[in-house]
GROMACS .gro file of C-alpha atoms in nm:
model
  216
    1MET     CA    1  -0.573   0.623   2.895
    2THR     CA    2  -0.920   0.658   3.050
    3VAL     CA    3  -0.952   1.020   2.946
    4ALA     CA    4  -0.828   0.946   2.593
    5SER     CA    5  -1.065   0.653   2.553
    6ALA     CA    6  -1.359   0.857   2.671
    7THR     CA    7  -1.273   1.123   2.417
    8VAL     CA    8  -1.213   0.889   2.125
    9GLN     CA    9  -1.514   0.659   2.149
   10PRO     CA   10  -1.791   0.913   2.079
   11THR     CA   11  -1.580   1.070   1.806
   12ALA     CA   12  -1.522   0.732   1.642
   13HIS     CA   13  -1.890   0.648   1.663
   14ALA     CA   14  -1.984   0.981   1.512
   15LEU     CA   15  -1.738   0.926   1.228
   16GLY     CA   16  -1.894   0.595   1.134
   17GLN     CA   17  -2.243   0.738   1.154
   18SER     CA   18  -2.164   1.053   0.957
   19LEU     CA   19  -2.023   0.849   0.668
   20GLY     CA   20  -2.327   0.626   0.654
   21HIS     CA   21  -2.105   0.314   0.644
   22GLY     CA   22  -2.079   0.259   1.018
   23PHE     CA   23  -1.927  -0.074   1.109
   24TRP     CA   24  -1.733  -0.158   0.790
   25TYR     CA   25  -1.506   0.141   0.848
   26ASP     CA   26  -1.532   0.207   1.220
   27TRP     CA   27  -1.524  -0.159   1.338
   28GLY     CA   28  -1.719  -0.053   1.644
   29GLY     CA   29  -1.440   0.182   1.752
   30LEU     CA   30  -1.160  -0.070   1.694
   31ASN     CA   31  -1.031   0.115   1.387
   32GLN     CA   32  -0.960   0.427   1.592
   33ALA     CA   33  -0.837   0.233   1.896
   34LEU     CA   34  -0.581   0.042   1.686
   35PHE     CA   35  -0.473   0.365   1.520
   36LEU     CA   36  -0.412   0.536   1.856
   37TRP     CA   37  -0.216   0.238   1.989
   38ILE     CA   38   0.012   0.229   1.683
   39ASN     CA   39   0.035   0.606   1.656
   40HIS     CA   40   0.138   0.644   2.021
   41LEU     CA   41   0.400   0.367   2.028
   42SER     CA   42   0.730   0.531   2.111
   43PHE     CA   43   1.092   0.415   2.082
   44PRO     CA   44   1.425   0.581   1.995
   45GLY     CA   45   1.436   0.698   1.634
   46ARG     CA   46   1.067   0.623   1.586
   47ASP     CA   47   0.972   0.943   1.401
   48ALA     CA   48   1.273   0.928   1.169
   49LEU     CA   49   1.195   0.563   1.083
   50ALA     CA   50   0.828   0.643   1.022
   51GLN     CA   51   0.905   0.941   0.799
   52ALA     CA   52   1.160   0.734   0.604
   53GLY     CA   53   0.897   0.463   0.546
   54THR     CA   54   0.651   0.722   0.417
   55PHE     CA   55   0.921   0.866   0.190
   56VAL     CA   56   1.028   0.539   0.024
   57GLY     CA   57   0.667   0.419  -0.011
   58ALA     CA   58   0.544   0.718  -0.210
   59HIS     CA   59   0.410   0.624  -0.553
   60GLN     CA   60   0.607   0.913  -0.706
   61TRP     CA   61   0.908   0.680  -0.686
   62TYR     CA   62   0.740   0.443  -0.934
   63PRO     CA   63   0.983   0.525  -1.222
   64VAL     CA   64   1.278   0.452  -0.993
   65TYR     CA   65   1.134   0.119  -0.879
   66ILE     CA   66   1.061   0.025  -1.241
   67ALA     CA   67   1.417   0.112  -1.347
   68VAL     CA   68   1.567  -0.091  -1.062
   69ALA     CA   69   1.333  -0.386  -1.127
   70LEU     CA   70   1.410  -0.390  -1.499
   71THR     CA   71   1.783  -0.375  -1.435
   72LEU     CA   72   1.763  -0.659  -1.184
   73ALA     CA   73   1.537  -0.869  -1.409
   74TYR     CA   74   1.776  -0.852  -1.703
   75ALA     CA   75   2.097  -0.876  -1.501
   76ARG     CA   76   1.974  -1.153  -1.269
   77PRO     CA   77   1.664  -1.321  -1.421
   78GLN     CA   78   1.699  -1.602  -1.168
   79TRP     CA   79   1.624  -1.344  -0.897
   80LEU     CA   80   1.340  -1.166  -1.078
   81ALA     CA   81   1.158  -1.282  -1.393
   82PRO     CA   82   1.122  -1.001  -1.652
   83GLU     CA   83   0.751  -1.082  -1.691
   84ARG     CA   84   0.696  -0.981  -1.327
   85VAL     CA   85   0.809  -0.628  -1.415
   86LEU     CA   86   0.539  -0.621  -1.683
   87VAL     CA   87   0.288  -0.720  -1.414
   88LEU     CA   88   0.408  -0.421  -1.210
   89VAL     CA   89   0.368  -0.183  -1.505
   90TRP     CA   90   0.009  -0.282  -1.577
   91GLY     CA   91  -0.075  -0.327  -1.211
   92TYR     CA   92   0.033   0.028  -1.139
   93LEU     CA   93  -0.204   0.163  -1.403
   94ILE     CA   94  -0.492  -0.036  -1.251
   95SER     CA   95  -0.418   0.064  -0.891
   96TRP     CA   96  -0.364   0.427  -0.986
   97ALA     CA   97  -0.706   0.441  -1.155
   98VAL     CA   98  -0.877   0.277  -0.856
   99ILE     CA   99  -0.709   0.499  -0.595
  100ALA     CA  100  -0.771   0.816  -0.798
  101THR     CA  101  -1.140   0.724  -0.818
  102LEU     CA  102  -1.200   0.609  -0.460
  103LYS     CA  103  -1.021   0.885  -0.268
  104PRO     CA  104  -1.244   1.171  -0.389
  105PHE     CA  105  -1.551   0.944  -0.398
  106PHE     CA  106  -1.529   0.857  -0.027
  107ASP     CA  107  -1.347   1.175   0.080
  108PHE     CA  108  -1.299   1.037   0.431
  109PRO     CA  109  -1.123   1.264   0.684
  110ARG     CA  110  -0.781   1.166   0.811
  111PRO     CA  111  -0.710   1.095   1.180
  112LEU     CA  112  -0.594   1.450   1.251
  113ALA     CA  113  -0.922   1.592   1.120
  114VAL     CA  114  -1.127   1.337   1.317
  115LEU     CA  115  -0.948   1.314   1.651
  116GLY     CA  116  -0.759   1.644   1.668
  117GLU     CA  117  -0.407   1.745   1.765
  118PRO     CA  118  -0.425   1.643   2.133
  119LEU     CA  119  -0.477   1.276   2.040
  120VAL     CA  120  -0.284   1.234   1.713
  121HIS     CA  121   0.094   1.231   1.703
  122VAL     CA  122   0.196   1.388   1.372
  123ALA     CA  123   0.544   1.338   1.228
  124GLY     CA  124   0.608   1.545   0.918
  125ARG     CA  125   0.344   1.724   0.712
  126PRO     CA  126  -0.008   1.724   0.864
  127GLU     CA  127  -0.278   1.578   0.638
  128PHE     CA  128  -0.653   1.615   0.674
  129ALA     CA  129  -0.848   1.476   0.376
  130HIS     CA  130  -0.883   1.173   0.144
  131SER     CA  131  -0.791   0.913   0.403
  132PHE     CA  132  -0.941   0.603   0.242
  133PRO     CA  133  -0.778   0.415   0.079
  134SER     CA  134  -0.406   0.461   0.143
  135GLY     CA  135  -0.213   0.522  -0.179
  136HIS     CA  136   0.115   0.434  -0.007
  137ALA     CA  137  -0.025   0.095   0.102
  138ALA     CA  138  -0.162   0.026  -0.245
  139PHE     CA  139   0.174   0.102  -0.404
  140VAL     CA  140   0.395  -0.110  -0.177
  141PHE     CA  141   0.156  -0.406  -0.183
  142LEU     CA  142   0.143  -0.375  -0.560
  143LEU     CA  143   0.522  -0.405  -0.556
  144LEU     CA  144   0.492  -0.710  -0.330
  145GLY     CA  145   0.217  -0.876  -0.534
  146SER     CA  146   0.387  -0.803  -0.866
  147LEU     CA  147   0.752  -0.882  -0.796
  148ALA     CA  148   0.758  -1.133  -0.510
  149PRO     CA  149   0.605  -1.442  -0.683
  150GLY     CA  150   0.891  -1.659  -0.803
  151ALA     CA  151   1.154  -1.406  -0.691
  152GLY     CA  152   1.471  -1.494  -0.504
  153ARG     CA  153   1.432  -1.523  -0.128
  154PRO     CA  154   1.623  -1.202  -0.037
  155LEU     CA  155   1.410  -0.999  -0.276
  156ARG     CA  156   1.087  -1.159  -0.152
  157TRP     CA  157   1.164  -1.085   0.212
  158GLY     CA  158   1.287  -0.737   0.123
  159LEU     CA  159   0.953  -0.662  -0.043
  160VAL     CA  160   0.761  -0.800   0.257
  161PHE     CA  161   0.967  -0.584   0.492
  162LEU     CA  162   0.913  -0.276   0.273
  163ALA     CA  163   0.536  -0.330   0.255
  164PHE     CA  164   0.484  -0.363   0.631
  165TRP     CA  165   0.732  -0.086   0.713
  166VAL     CA  166   0.542   0.156   0.491
  167ILE     CA  167   0.193   0.072   0.618
  168TRP     CA  168   0.315   0.103   0.978
  169SER     CA  169   0.474   0.437   0.890
  170ARG     CA  170   0.147   0.579   0.755
  171MET     CA  171  -0.022   0.520   1.090
  172ALA     CA  172   0.284   0.622   1.288
  173VAL     CA  173   0.306   0.962   1.118
  174GLY     CA  174  -0.065   1.018   1.183
  175ALA     CA  175  -0.183   1.002   0.821
  176HIS     CA  176  -0.409   0.692   0.808
  177PHE     CA  177  -0.637   0.467   1.007
  178PRO     CA  178  -0.580   0.087   0.992
  179VAL     CA  179  -0.878   0.039   0.757
  180ASP     CA  180  -0.720   0.287   0.515
  181VAL     CA  181  -0.397   0.088   0.487
  182LEU     CA  182  -0.585  -0.243   0.476
  183GLY     CA  183  -0.798  -0.113   0.189
  184GLY     CA  184  -0.492   0.014   0.006
  185ALA     CA  185  -0.310  -0.316   0.054
  186LEU     CA  186  -0.603  -0.512  -0.091
  187ILE     CA  187  -0.619  -0.278  -0.390
  188GLY     CA  188  -0.246  -0.323  -0.454
  189LEU     CA  189  -0.261  -0.703  -0.435
  190THR     CA  190  -0.577  -0.721  -0.644
  191SER     CA  191  -0.426  -0.493  -0.909
  192ALA     CA  192  -0.121  -0.719  -0.930
  193GLY     CA  193  -0.346  -1.024  -0.967
  194LEU     CA  194  -0.553  -0.862  -1.241
  195ALA     CA  195  -0.240  -0.752  -1.427
  196HIS     CA  196  -0.102  -1.106  -1.406
  197LEU     CA  197  -0.422  -1.244  -1.559
  198ALA     CA  198  -0.424  -0.973  -1.827
  199ILE     CA  199  -0.076  -1.053  -1.956
  200ARG     CA  200  -0.114  -1.432  -1.940
  201PRO     CA  201  -0.229  -1.464  -2.307
  202TRP     CA  202   0.070  -1.254  -2.421
  203ARG     CA  203   0.310  -1.476  -2.228
  204ARG     CA  204   0.153  -1.790  -2.375
  205ARG     CA  205   0.177  -1.656  -2.732
  206SER     CA  206   0.534  -1.545  -2.670
  207ARG     CA  207   0.633  -1.892  -2.550
  208ASP     CA  208   0.457  -2.056  -2.844
  209ALA     CA  209   0.636  -1.824  -3.089
  210GLY     CA  210   0.968  -1.898  -2.924
  211ASP     CA  211   0.912  -2.270  -2.945
  212LEU     CA  212   0.818  -2.235  -3.314
  213LEU     CA  213   1.135  -2.039  -3.393
  214ARG     CA  214   1.345  -2.301  -3.216
  215GLY     CA  215   1.176  -2.577  -3.417
  216ARG     CA  216   1.013  -2.748  -3.122
   0.00000   0.00000   0.00000
């Protein structure tokens, strides 16, 4: 641990300095230290679980999640309100635009590019660029922020489990630092909140029209 720490600290400091954003990203070395602790945790089946989390949390599965959410909302509206699926649709567009803008703008290196193979445990495909923010984290926290409010308890807890499984997996496979997944999570939750506010006038007009048709 002493050798690893001695190697990581100057590298972490240099990363913060080279980006010109120092403490907000590096956290005085804590960002890299937390990453190494999570990345080096080992238990039976750890790599398979981490790769599975990365797989299910990829935003390419968005059409599948939408199809499942719509089916559930119309088959069991007491478990998931249909309007929450609309929040997910618009929230995805917002988060996608933000992530697509920020990744190339910051162009931060990933852990493997910063710390090197001796220190980073990589499970699956090695990645080197566009570390901040995490698109996986943004997507799963968008799912959580969009679908969990008012949902049935099993669905709510399932979404919480999915969100934290995926963000752990992105550090476990060696793809992201903790600040990357934290930034992605905040983008996902904020996108869900903005989408909720954006559709509020539509929901109000829809309720008013329904009341009018029913003669209330």
